[in-house]
XYZ file of C-alpha atoms in Angstrom:
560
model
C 0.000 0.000 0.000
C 1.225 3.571 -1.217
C 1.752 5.878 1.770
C 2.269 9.654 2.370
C 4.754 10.975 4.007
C 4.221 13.924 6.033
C 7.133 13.061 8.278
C 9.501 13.927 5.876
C 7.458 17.322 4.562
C 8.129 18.089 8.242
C 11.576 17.458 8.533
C 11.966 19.721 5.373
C 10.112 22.635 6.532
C 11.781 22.147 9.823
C 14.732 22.905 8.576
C 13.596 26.132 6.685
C 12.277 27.317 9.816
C 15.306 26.834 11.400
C 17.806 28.731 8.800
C 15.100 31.761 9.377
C 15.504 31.424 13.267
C 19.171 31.199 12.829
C 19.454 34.204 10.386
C 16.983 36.675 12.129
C 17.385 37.605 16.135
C 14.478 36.307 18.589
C 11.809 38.603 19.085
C 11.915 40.712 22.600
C 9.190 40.819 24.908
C 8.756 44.132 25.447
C 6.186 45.496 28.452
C 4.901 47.938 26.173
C 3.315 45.230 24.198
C 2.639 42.981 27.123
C 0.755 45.997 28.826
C -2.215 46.381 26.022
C -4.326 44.176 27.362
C -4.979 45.915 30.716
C -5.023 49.402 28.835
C -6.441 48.886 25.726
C -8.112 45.368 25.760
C -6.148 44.159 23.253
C -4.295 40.591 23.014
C -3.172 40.606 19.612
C -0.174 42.678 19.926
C 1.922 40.505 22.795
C 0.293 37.468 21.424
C 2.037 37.415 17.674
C 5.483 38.414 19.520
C 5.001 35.510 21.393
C 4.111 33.121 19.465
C 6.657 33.974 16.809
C 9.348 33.375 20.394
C 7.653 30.314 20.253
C 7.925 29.030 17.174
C 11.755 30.376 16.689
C 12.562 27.555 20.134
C 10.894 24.900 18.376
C 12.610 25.912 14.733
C 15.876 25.043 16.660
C 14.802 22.458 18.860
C 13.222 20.153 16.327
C 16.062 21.071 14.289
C 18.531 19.297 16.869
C 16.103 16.168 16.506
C 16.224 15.929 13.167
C 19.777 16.592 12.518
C 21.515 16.316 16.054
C 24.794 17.169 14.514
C 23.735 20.936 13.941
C 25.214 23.635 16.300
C 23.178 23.924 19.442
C 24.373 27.314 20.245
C 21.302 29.173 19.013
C 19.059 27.031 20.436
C 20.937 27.371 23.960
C 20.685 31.307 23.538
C 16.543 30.362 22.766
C 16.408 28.326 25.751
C 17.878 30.674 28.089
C 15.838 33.297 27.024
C 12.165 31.555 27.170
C 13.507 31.125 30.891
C 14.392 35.004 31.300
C 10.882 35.883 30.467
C 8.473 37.257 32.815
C 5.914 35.050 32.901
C 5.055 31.869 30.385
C 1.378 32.495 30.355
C -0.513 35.246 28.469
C -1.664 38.886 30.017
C -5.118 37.764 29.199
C -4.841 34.483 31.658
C -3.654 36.476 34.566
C -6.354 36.023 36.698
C -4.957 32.236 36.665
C -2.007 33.656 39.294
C -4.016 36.409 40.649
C -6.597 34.269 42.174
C -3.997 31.689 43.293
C -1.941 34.684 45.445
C 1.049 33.747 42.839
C 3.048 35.809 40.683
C 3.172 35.364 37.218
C 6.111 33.423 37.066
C 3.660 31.161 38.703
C 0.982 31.422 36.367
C 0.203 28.067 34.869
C -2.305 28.558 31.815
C -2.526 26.879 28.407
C 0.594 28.396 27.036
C 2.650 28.111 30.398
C 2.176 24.455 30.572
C 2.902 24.227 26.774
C 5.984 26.006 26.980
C 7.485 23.471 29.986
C 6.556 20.926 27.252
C 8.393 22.229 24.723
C 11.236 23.266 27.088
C 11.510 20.133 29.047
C 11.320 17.482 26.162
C 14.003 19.373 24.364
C 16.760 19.477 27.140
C 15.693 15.473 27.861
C 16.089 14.556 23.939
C 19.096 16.693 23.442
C 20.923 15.498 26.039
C 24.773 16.241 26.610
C 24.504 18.049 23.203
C 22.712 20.999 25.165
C 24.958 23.049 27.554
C 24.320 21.715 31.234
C 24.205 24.718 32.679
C 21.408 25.197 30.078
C 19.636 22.379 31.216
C 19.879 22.989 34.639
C 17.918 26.576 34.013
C 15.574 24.722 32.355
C 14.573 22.348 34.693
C 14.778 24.811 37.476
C 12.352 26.910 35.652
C 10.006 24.466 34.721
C 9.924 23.075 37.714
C 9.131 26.204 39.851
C 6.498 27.919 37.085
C 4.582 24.307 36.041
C 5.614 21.100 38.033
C 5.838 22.028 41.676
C 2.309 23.806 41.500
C 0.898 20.154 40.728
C 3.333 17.519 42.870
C 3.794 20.106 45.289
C 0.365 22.148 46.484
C -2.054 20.617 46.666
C -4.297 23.500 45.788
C -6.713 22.871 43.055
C -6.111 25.006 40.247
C -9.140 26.597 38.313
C -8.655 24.775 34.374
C -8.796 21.509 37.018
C -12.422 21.559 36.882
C -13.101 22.610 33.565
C -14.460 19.772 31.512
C -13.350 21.756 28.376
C -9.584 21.776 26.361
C -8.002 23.293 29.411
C -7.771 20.190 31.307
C -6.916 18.150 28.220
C -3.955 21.079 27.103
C -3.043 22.204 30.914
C -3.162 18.736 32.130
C -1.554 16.658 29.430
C 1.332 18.975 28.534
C 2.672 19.961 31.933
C 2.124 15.961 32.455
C 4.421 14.989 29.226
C 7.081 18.120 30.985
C 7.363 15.635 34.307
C 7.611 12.237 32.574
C 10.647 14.302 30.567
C 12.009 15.882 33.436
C 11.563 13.430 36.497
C 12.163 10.095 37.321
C 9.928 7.309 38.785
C 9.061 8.499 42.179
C 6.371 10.407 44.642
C 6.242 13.714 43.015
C 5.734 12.422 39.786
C 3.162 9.834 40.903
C 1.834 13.341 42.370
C 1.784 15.212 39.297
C 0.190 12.366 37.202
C -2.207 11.801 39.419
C -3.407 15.241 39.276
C -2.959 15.286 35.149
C -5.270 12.025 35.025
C -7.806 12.972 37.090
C -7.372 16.301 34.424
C -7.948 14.233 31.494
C -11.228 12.809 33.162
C -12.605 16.014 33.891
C -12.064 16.787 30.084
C -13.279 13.811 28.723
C -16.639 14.483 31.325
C -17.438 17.283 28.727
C -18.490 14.638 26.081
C -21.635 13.064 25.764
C -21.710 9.309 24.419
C -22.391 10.933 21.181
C -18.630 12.442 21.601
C -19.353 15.622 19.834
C -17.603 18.837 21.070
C -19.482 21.826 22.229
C -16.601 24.170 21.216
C -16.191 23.317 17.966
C -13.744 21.458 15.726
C -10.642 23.630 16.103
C -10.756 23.384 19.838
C -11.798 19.312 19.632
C -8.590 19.508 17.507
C -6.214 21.671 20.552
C -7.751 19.187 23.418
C -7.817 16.068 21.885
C -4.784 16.061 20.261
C -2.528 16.989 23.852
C -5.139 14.209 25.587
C -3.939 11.775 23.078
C -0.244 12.951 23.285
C -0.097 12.369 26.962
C -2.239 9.255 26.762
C 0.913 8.174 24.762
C 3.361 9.010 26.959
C 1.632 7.743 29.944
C 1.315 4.657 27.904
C 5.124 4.294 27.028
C 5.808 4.863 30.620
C 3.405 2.799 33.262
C 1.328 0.895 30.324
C -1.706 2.269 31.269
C -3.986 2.966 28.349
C -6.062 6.213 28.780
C -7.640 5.700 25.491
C -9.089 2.254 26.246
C -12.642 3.499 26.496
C -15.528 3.484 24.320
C -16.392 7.021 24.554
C -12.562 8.123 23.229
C -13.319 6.524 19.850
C -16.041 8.381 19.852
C -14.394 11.787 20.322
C -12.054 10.885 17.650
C -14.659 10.466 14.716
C -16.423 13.994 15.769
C -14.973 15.796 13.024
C -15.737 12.826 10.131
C -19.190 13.435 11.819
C -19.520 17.038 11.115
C -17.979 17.215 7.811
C -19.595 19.091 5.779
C -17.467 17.867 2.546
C -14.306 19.211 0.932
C -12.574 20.724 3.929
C -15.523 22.223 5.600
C -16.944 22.127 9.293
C -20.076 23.818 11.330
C -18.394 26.874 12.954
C -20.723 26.816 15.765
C -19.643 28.419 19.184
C -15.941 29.734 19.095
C -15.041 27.668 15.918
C -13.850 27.749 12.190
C -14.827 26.700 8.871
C -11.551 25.602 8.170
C -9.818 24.897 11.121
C -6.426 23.445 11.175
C -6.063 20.042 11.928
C -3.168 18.104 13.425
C -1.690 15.831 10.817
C 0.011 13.795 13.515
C -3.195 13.325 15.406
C -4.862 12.342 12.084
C -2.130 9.834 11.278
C -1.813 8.398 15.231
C -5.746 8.034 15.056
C -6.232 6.313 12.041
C -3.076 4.157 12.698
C -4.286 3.130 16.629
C -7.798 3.406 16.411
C -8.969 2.813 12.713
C -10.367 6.733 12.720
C -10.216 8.735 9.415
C -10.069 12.538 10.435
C -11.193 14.399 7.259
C -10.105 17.768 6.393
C -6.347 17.158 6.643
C -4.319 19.297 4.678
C -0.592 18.774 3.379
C 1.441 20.500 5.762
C 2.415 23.596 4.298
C 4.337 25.191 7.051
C 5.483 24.109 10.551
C 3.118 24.205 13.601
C 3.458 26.475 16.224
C 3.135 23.544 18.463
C 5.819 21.807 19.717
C 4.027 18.468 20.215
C 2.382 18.595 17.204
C 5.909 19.064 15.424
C 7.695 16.097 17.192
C 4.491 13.794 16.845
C 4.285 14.372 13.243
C 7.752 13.219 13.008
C 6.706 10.118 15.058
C 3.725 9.059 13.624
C 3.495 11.028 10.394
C 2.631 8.167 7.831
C -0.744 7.636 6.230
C -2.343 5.575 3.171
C -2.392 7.131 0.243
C -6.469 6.512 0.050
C -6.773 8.127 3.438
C -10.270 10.268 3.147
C -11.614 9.380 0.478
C -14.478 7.375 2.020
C -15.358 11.165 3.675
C -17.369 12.286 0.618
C -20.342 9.963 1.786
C -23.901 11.432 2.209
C -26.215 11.222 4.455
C -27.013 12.510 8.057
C -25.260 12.662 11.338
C -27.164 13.304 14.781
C -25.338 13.849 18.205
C -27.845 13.251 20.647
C -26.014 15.005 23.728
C -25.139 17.637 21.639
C -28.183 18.478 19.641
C -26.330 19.118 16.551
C -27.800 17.599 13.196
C -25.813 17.778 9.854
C -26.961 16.133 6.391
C -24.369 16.056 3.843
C -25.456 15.796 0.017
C -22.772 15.509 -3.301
C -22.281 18.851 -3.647
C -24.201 20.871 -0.564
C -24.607 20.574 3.328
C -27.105 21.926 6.071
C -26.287 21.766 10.062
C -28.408 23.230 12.997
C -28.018 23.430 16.720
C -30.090 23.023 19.714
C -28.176 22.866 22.623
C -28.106 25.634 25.791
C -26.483 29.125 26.073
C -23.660 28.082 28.759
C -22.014 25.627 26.560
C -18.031 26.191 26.650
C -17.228 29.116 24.357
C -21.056 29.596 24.626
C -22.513 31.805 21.430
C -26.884 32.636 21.753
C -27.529 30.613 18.983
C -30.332 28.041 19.801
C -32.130 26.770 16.320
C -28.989 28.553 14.256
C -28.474 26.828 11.363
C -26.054 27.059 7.788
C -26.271 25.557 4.500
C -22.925 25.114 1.948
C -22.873 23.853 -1.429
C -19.845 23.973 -3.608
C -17.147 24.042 -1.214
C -18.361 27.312 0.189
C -20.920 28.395 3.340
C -23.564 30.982 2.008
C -25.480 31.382 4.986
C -22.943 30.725 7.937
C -21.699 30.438 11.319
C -19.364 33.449 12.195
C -17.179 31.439 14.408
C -14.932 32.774 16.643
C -14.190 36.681 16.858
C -11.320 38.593 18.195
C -10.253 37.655 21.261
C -9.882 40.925 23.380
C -11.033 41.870 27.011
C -14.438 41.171 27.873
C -14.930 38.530 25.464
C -15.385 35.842 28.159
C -16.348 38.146 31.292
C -20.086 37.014 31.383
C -21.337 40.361 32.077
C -20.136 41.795 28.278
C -19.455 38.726 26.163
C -22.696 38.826 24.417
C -21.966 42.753 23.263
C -19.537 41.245 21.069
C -21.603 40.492 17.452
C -20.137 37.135 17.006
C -21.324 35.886 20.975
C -24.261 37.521 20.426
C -27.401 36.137 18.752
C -27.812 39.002 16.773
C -24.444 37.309 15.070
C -26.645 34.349 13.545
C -28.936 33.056 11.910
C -32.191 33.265 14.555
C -35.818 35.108 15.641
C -35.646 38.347 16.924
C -39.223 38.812 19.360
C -39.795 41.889 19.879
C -36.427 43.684 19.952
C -34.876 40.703 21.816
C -32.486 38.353 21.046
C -31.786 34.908 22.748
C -30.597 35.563 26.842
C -27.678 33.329 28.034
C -27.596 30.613 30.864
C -28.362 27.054 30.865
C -31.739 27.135 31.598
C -31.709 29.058 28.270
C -32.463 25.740 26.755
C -33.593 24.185 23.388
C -35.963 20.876 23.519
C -35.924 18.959 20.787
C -39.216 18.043 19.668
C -37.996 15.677 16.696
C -35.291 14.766 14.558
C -36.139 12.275 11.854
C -33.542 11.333 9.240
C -34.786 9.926 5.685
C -33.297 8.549 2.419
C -32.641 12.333 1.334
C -32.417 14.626 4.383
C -33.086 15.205 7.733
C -36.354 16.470 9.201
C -35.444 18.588 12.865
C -37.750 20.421 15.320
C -36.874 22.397 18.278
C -38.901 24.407 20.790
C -36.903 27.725 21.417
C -38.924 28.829 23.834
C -36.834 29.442 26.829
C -34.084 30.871 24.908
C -36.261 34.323 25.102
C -37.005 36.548 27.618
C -39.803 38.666 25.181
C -42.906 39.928 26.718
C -45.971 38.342 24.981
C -44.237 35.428 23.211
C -46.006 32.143 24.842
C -43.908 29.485 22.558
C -41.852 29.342 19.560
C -41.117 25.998 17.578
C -38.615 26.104 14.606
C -38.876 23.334 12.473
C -36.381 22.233 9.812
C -36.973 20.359 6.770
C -33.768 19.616 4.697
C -33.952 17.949 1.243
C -30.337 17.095 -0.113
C -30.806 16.316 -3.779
C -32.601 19.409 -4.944
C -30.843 21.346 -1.929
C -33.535 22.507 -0.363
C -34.485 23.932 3.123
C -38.128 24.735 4.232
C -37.656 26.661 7.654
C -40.851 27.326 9.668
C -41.046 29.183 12.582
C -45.065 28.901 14.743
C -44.608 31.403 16.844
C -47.792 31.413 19.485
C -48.402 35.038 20.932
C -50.176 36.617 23.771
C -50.498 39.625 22.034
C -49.158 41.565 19.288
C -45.729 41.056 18.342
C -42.880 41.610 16.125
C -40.620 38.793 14.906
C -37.597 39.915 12.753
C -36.033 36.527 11.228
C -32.401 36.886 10.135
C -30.065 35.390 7.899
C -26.159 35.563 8.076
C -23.885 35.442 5.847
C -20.117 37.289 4.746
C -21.921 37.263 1.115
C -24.264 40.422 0.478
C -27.448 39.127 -0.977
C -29.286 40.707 -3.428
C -33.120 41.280 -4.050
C -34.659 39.037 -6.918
C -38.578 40.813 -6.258
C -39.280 38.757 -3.458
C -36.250 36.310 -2.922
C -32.985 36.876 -1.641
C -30.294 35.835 -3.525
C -26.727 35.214 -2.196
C -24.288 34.426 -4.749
C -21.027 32.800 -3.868
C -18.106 32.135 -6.000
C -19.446 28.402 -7.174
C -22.789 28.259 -5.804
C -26.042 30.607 -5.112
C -28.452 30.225 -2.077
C -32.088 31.892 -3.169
C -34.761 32.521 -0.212
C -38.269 32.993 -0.826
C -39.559 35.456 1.988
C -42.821 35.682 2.929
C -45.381 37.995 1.415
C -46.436 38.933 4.948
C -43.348 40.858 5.890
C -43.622 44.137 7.066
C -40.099 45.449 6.248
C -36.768 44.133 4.911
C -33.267 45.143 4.867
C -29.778 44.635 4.963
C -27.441 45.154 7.444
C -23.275 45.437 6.811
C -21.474 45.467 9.798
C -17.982 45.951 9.608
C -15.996 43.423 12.875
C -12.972 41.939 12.761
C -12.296 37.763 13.166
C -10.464 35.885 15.456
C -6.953 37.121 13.953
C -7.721 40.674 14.349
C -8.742 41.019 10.288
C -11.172 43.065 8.772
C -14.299 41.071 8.600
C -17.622 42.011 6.785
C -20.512 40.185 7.721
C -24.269 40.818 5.830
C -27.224 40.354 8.028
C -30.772 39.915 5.793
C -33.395 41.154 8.726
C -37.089 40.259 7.043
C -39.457 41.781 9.632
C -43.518 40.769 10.749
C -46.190 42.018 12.978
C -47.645 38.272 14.311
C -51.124 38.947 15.647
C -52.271 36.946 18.856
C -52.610 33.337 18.835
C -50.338 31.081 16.510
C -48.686 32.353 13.078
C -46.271 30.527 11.089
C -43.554 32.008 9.131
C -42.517 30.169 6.262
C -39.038 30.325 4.124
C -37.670 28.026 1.637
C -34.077 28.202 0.601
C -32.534 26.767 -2.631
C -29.097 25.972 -3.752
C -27.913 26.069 -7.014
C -24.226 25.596 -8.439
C -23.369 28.660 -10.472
């Protein structure tokens, strides 16, 4: 059998990376930069310079793997200075120390316990080829910033009890930094003690279904460091984290979601595209028989040490890998209320769910349709990431939190409220031989005077590519309902259809004649890399009289 190799596409770029790292100086934190956050509410800034820090260590570092006759002096000056810097974890995550009574060289968040990772496994691969007074730094430092706040207080940090990619991140990659750094003993059994009972807090946030509330991209940044230290942990006691029935389920969420060519819902804090580990995608289909579709050739080298060094490890597939992901038909995930039909050449998903899920966005009975490789009416995903994003008392002022950001009934000048009790029921979700038929009751969801129950029902018909989306709205009195579509295409008016017309396919929505008022809304954001971002928002408006009304659309897709 014909196999790819993206081992040795790594190794190549690897080395590219490194000749840049080598040739250019390491970026300097500067306070300046690291300061924005508190002043200005904005993360972007620090976060590139660090990340490009980042990526320079593991330029040299998986250089010294690859070729361990290279010079190690530049990595040694990297090293040194990761362990001069002020604190490991981001300005945004401070509250991580600052509720523990710790500095922030104590400050163990995502990127903290990813840089003892990095830092650690390096200086235990390298060996005698890395200076030992080197070495000696960086064990001291990872110690005192990651390990000792796990095998040494017993305090329970706050990511501990977060069933979300926290745990799975936190928990797995200051684990892999102990196994590299420690031997056999009591404050390792400490700290992996404390990183497995991590690991089953994350893998509490799955249903049986195994579908992830916070999208692809972060099922792809948990999963992926779960797995890695499953590995490890493997390697070093024998103990198999992944021998349970609900991991295999985790690991075919994102063939279950696929919308086809590359595509996935962008529901809560996700992307269309997200990237996907290829060394996750090789390790699961190798160990567990699970295709992940969407992989791409890797084009550049990850930011990620982990995913750098397991790509190297593991980074072999068949040549035939994904092609049994262009199948049809429809997936439902019970726990997580998310339906998605996939057809040839188009897709429709939809969401029921609560408004407290991790990453939480408003968006009960949301729903997008693709066709041709591209989303006409979508899921904004993730925004920019600045202050008050995920303070609970502003992160639904943001458009893409909010559920004036998708796809959903305004009643009466309000959108959806947030909580848990904020609740969808399903009412029905029926599958045939050429779609999906879905119902939710959306009442709770609102907090609008007047509105006694509203029911949004979905019927989805792949082959013509067709959507018939009712919403019975039952009213105590006189109301208005403003239904609105989303999309980052402007539609146009076709008398009374709406037509959005992509670059290989056209969506066309048949509105009502009983609307009141229609119009188009450009709103000018930014996404989740700080970009310019233009989203259109179709709002068709109606006066519903008391008692019960339905509001009837049908939406076509058409190649181009």
């Amino acid at each position: 059998m014909s196999v790819v190799s993206h081992a040795d596409r790594m190794a190549s770029l690897i080395r590219t990376a490194a000749r840049e790292a080598r040739a250019s100086a390491m970026p300097t934190p500067v306070f300046s930069q690291y300061r924005r956050y508190a002043d200005e509410g904005d993360r972007l800034g620090y976060e590139e310079l660090y990340f490009r820090r980042r990526r320079h260590v593991t330029a040299l570092a998986a250089e010294a793997l690859i070729d361990p006759g290279t010079d190690p002096a530049a990595l040694q000056d990297a090293l040194w200075s990761v362990c001069d810097e002020y604190s490991w974890a981001l300005p945004a995550h401070e509250k991580q120390a600052v509720d523990m009574g710790r500095g922030m060289d104590q400050c163990l968040d995502l990127f903290a316990a990813l840089t003892a990772c990095l830092l650690a496994e390096t200086v235990q691969q390298c060996g005698e080829r890395i200076d030992a007074r080197v070495t000696a730094r960086v064990r001291a430092e990872v110690e005192h910033r990651v390990l000792t706040l796990l095998a040494d207080d017993e305090r329970p940090l706050p990511w501990e009890s977060w069933p979300d990619n926290w745990a799975a991140v936190c928990g797995g990659a200051a684990g892999m930094a102990g196994i590299a750094l420690w031997e056999s003993g009591p404050r390792l059994d400490r700290l992996l003690d404390r990183c497995r009972r991590a690991m089953r807090t994350y893998l509490s946030g799955f249903g049986d279904d195994g579908g992830c509330a916070e999208g692809v991209g972060y099922w792809a940044f948990g999963f992926a460091h779960f797995v890695y230290f499953a590995e490890e942990l493997r390697r070093l006691t024998g103990e198999d984290l992944l021998d349970d029935p609900k991991v295999r389920a985790i690991a075919s969420f994102p063939a279950v979601v696929h919308l086809g060519e590359g595509l996935f819902p962008a529901f809560s804090d996700g992307q269309e595209r997200p990237d996907l580990p290829v060394s996750l995608g090789c390790f699961l289909t190798t160990r567990l028989g699970v295709e992940v579709p969407g992989l791409a050739p890797v084009t550049e080298m990850p930011g990620d040490w982990a995913d750098v060094t397991r790509t190297l490890r593991w980074g072999t597939l068949p040549a035939t890998h994904g092609a049994n992901h262009s199948r049809t038909g429809t997936s439902w995930l019970p726990d997580l209320a998310w339906v998605v039909d996939r057809g040839e050449s188009s897709a429709f998903a939809a969401k029921g769910g609560h408004n407290d899920e991790p990453h939480n966005h408003n968006d009960l009975g949301h729903f997008l349709l693709a066709a041709g490789g591209e989303v006409l009416l979508t899921d904004l995903g993730a925004g920019e990431y600045r202050k008050g994003y995920f303070d609970d008392d502003t992160r639904y002022t943001f458009l893409h939190n909010s559920s004036e950001g998708h796809s959903v009934p305004v009643i009466g000048s309000r959108g959806q409220s947030a909580g848990r009790r904020r609740a969808a029921r399903v009412l029905r979700c029926e599958p045939g031989p050429d779609g999906v038929d879905y119902e939710l009751d959306l009442t709770a969801a609102y907090e609008a005077d007047g509105l006694r129950s509203l029911r949004r029902r979905f019927s989805w018909r792949r082959t013509p590519g067709e959507l018939l989306l009712t919403d019975e709205v039952r009213a105590e009195h006189g109301l208005t309902v403003d239904e609105v579509f989303v999309s980052r295409i402007e539609p146009r008016w076709e008398g009374s259809h709406a037509v959005w017309e992509g670059r290989t396919a056209r969506a066309r929505l048949a509105v009502p004649r009983q609307c009141v008022a229609r119009d188009v809304e450009t709103l000018h954001t930014t996404d989740h890399d700080g970009a310019p971002d233009t989203v259109h928002r179709l709002r068709v408006r109606f006066t519903v009289p008391a008692g019960t009304t339905s509001l009837r659309f049908t939406c076509t897709l058409q190649g181009r």
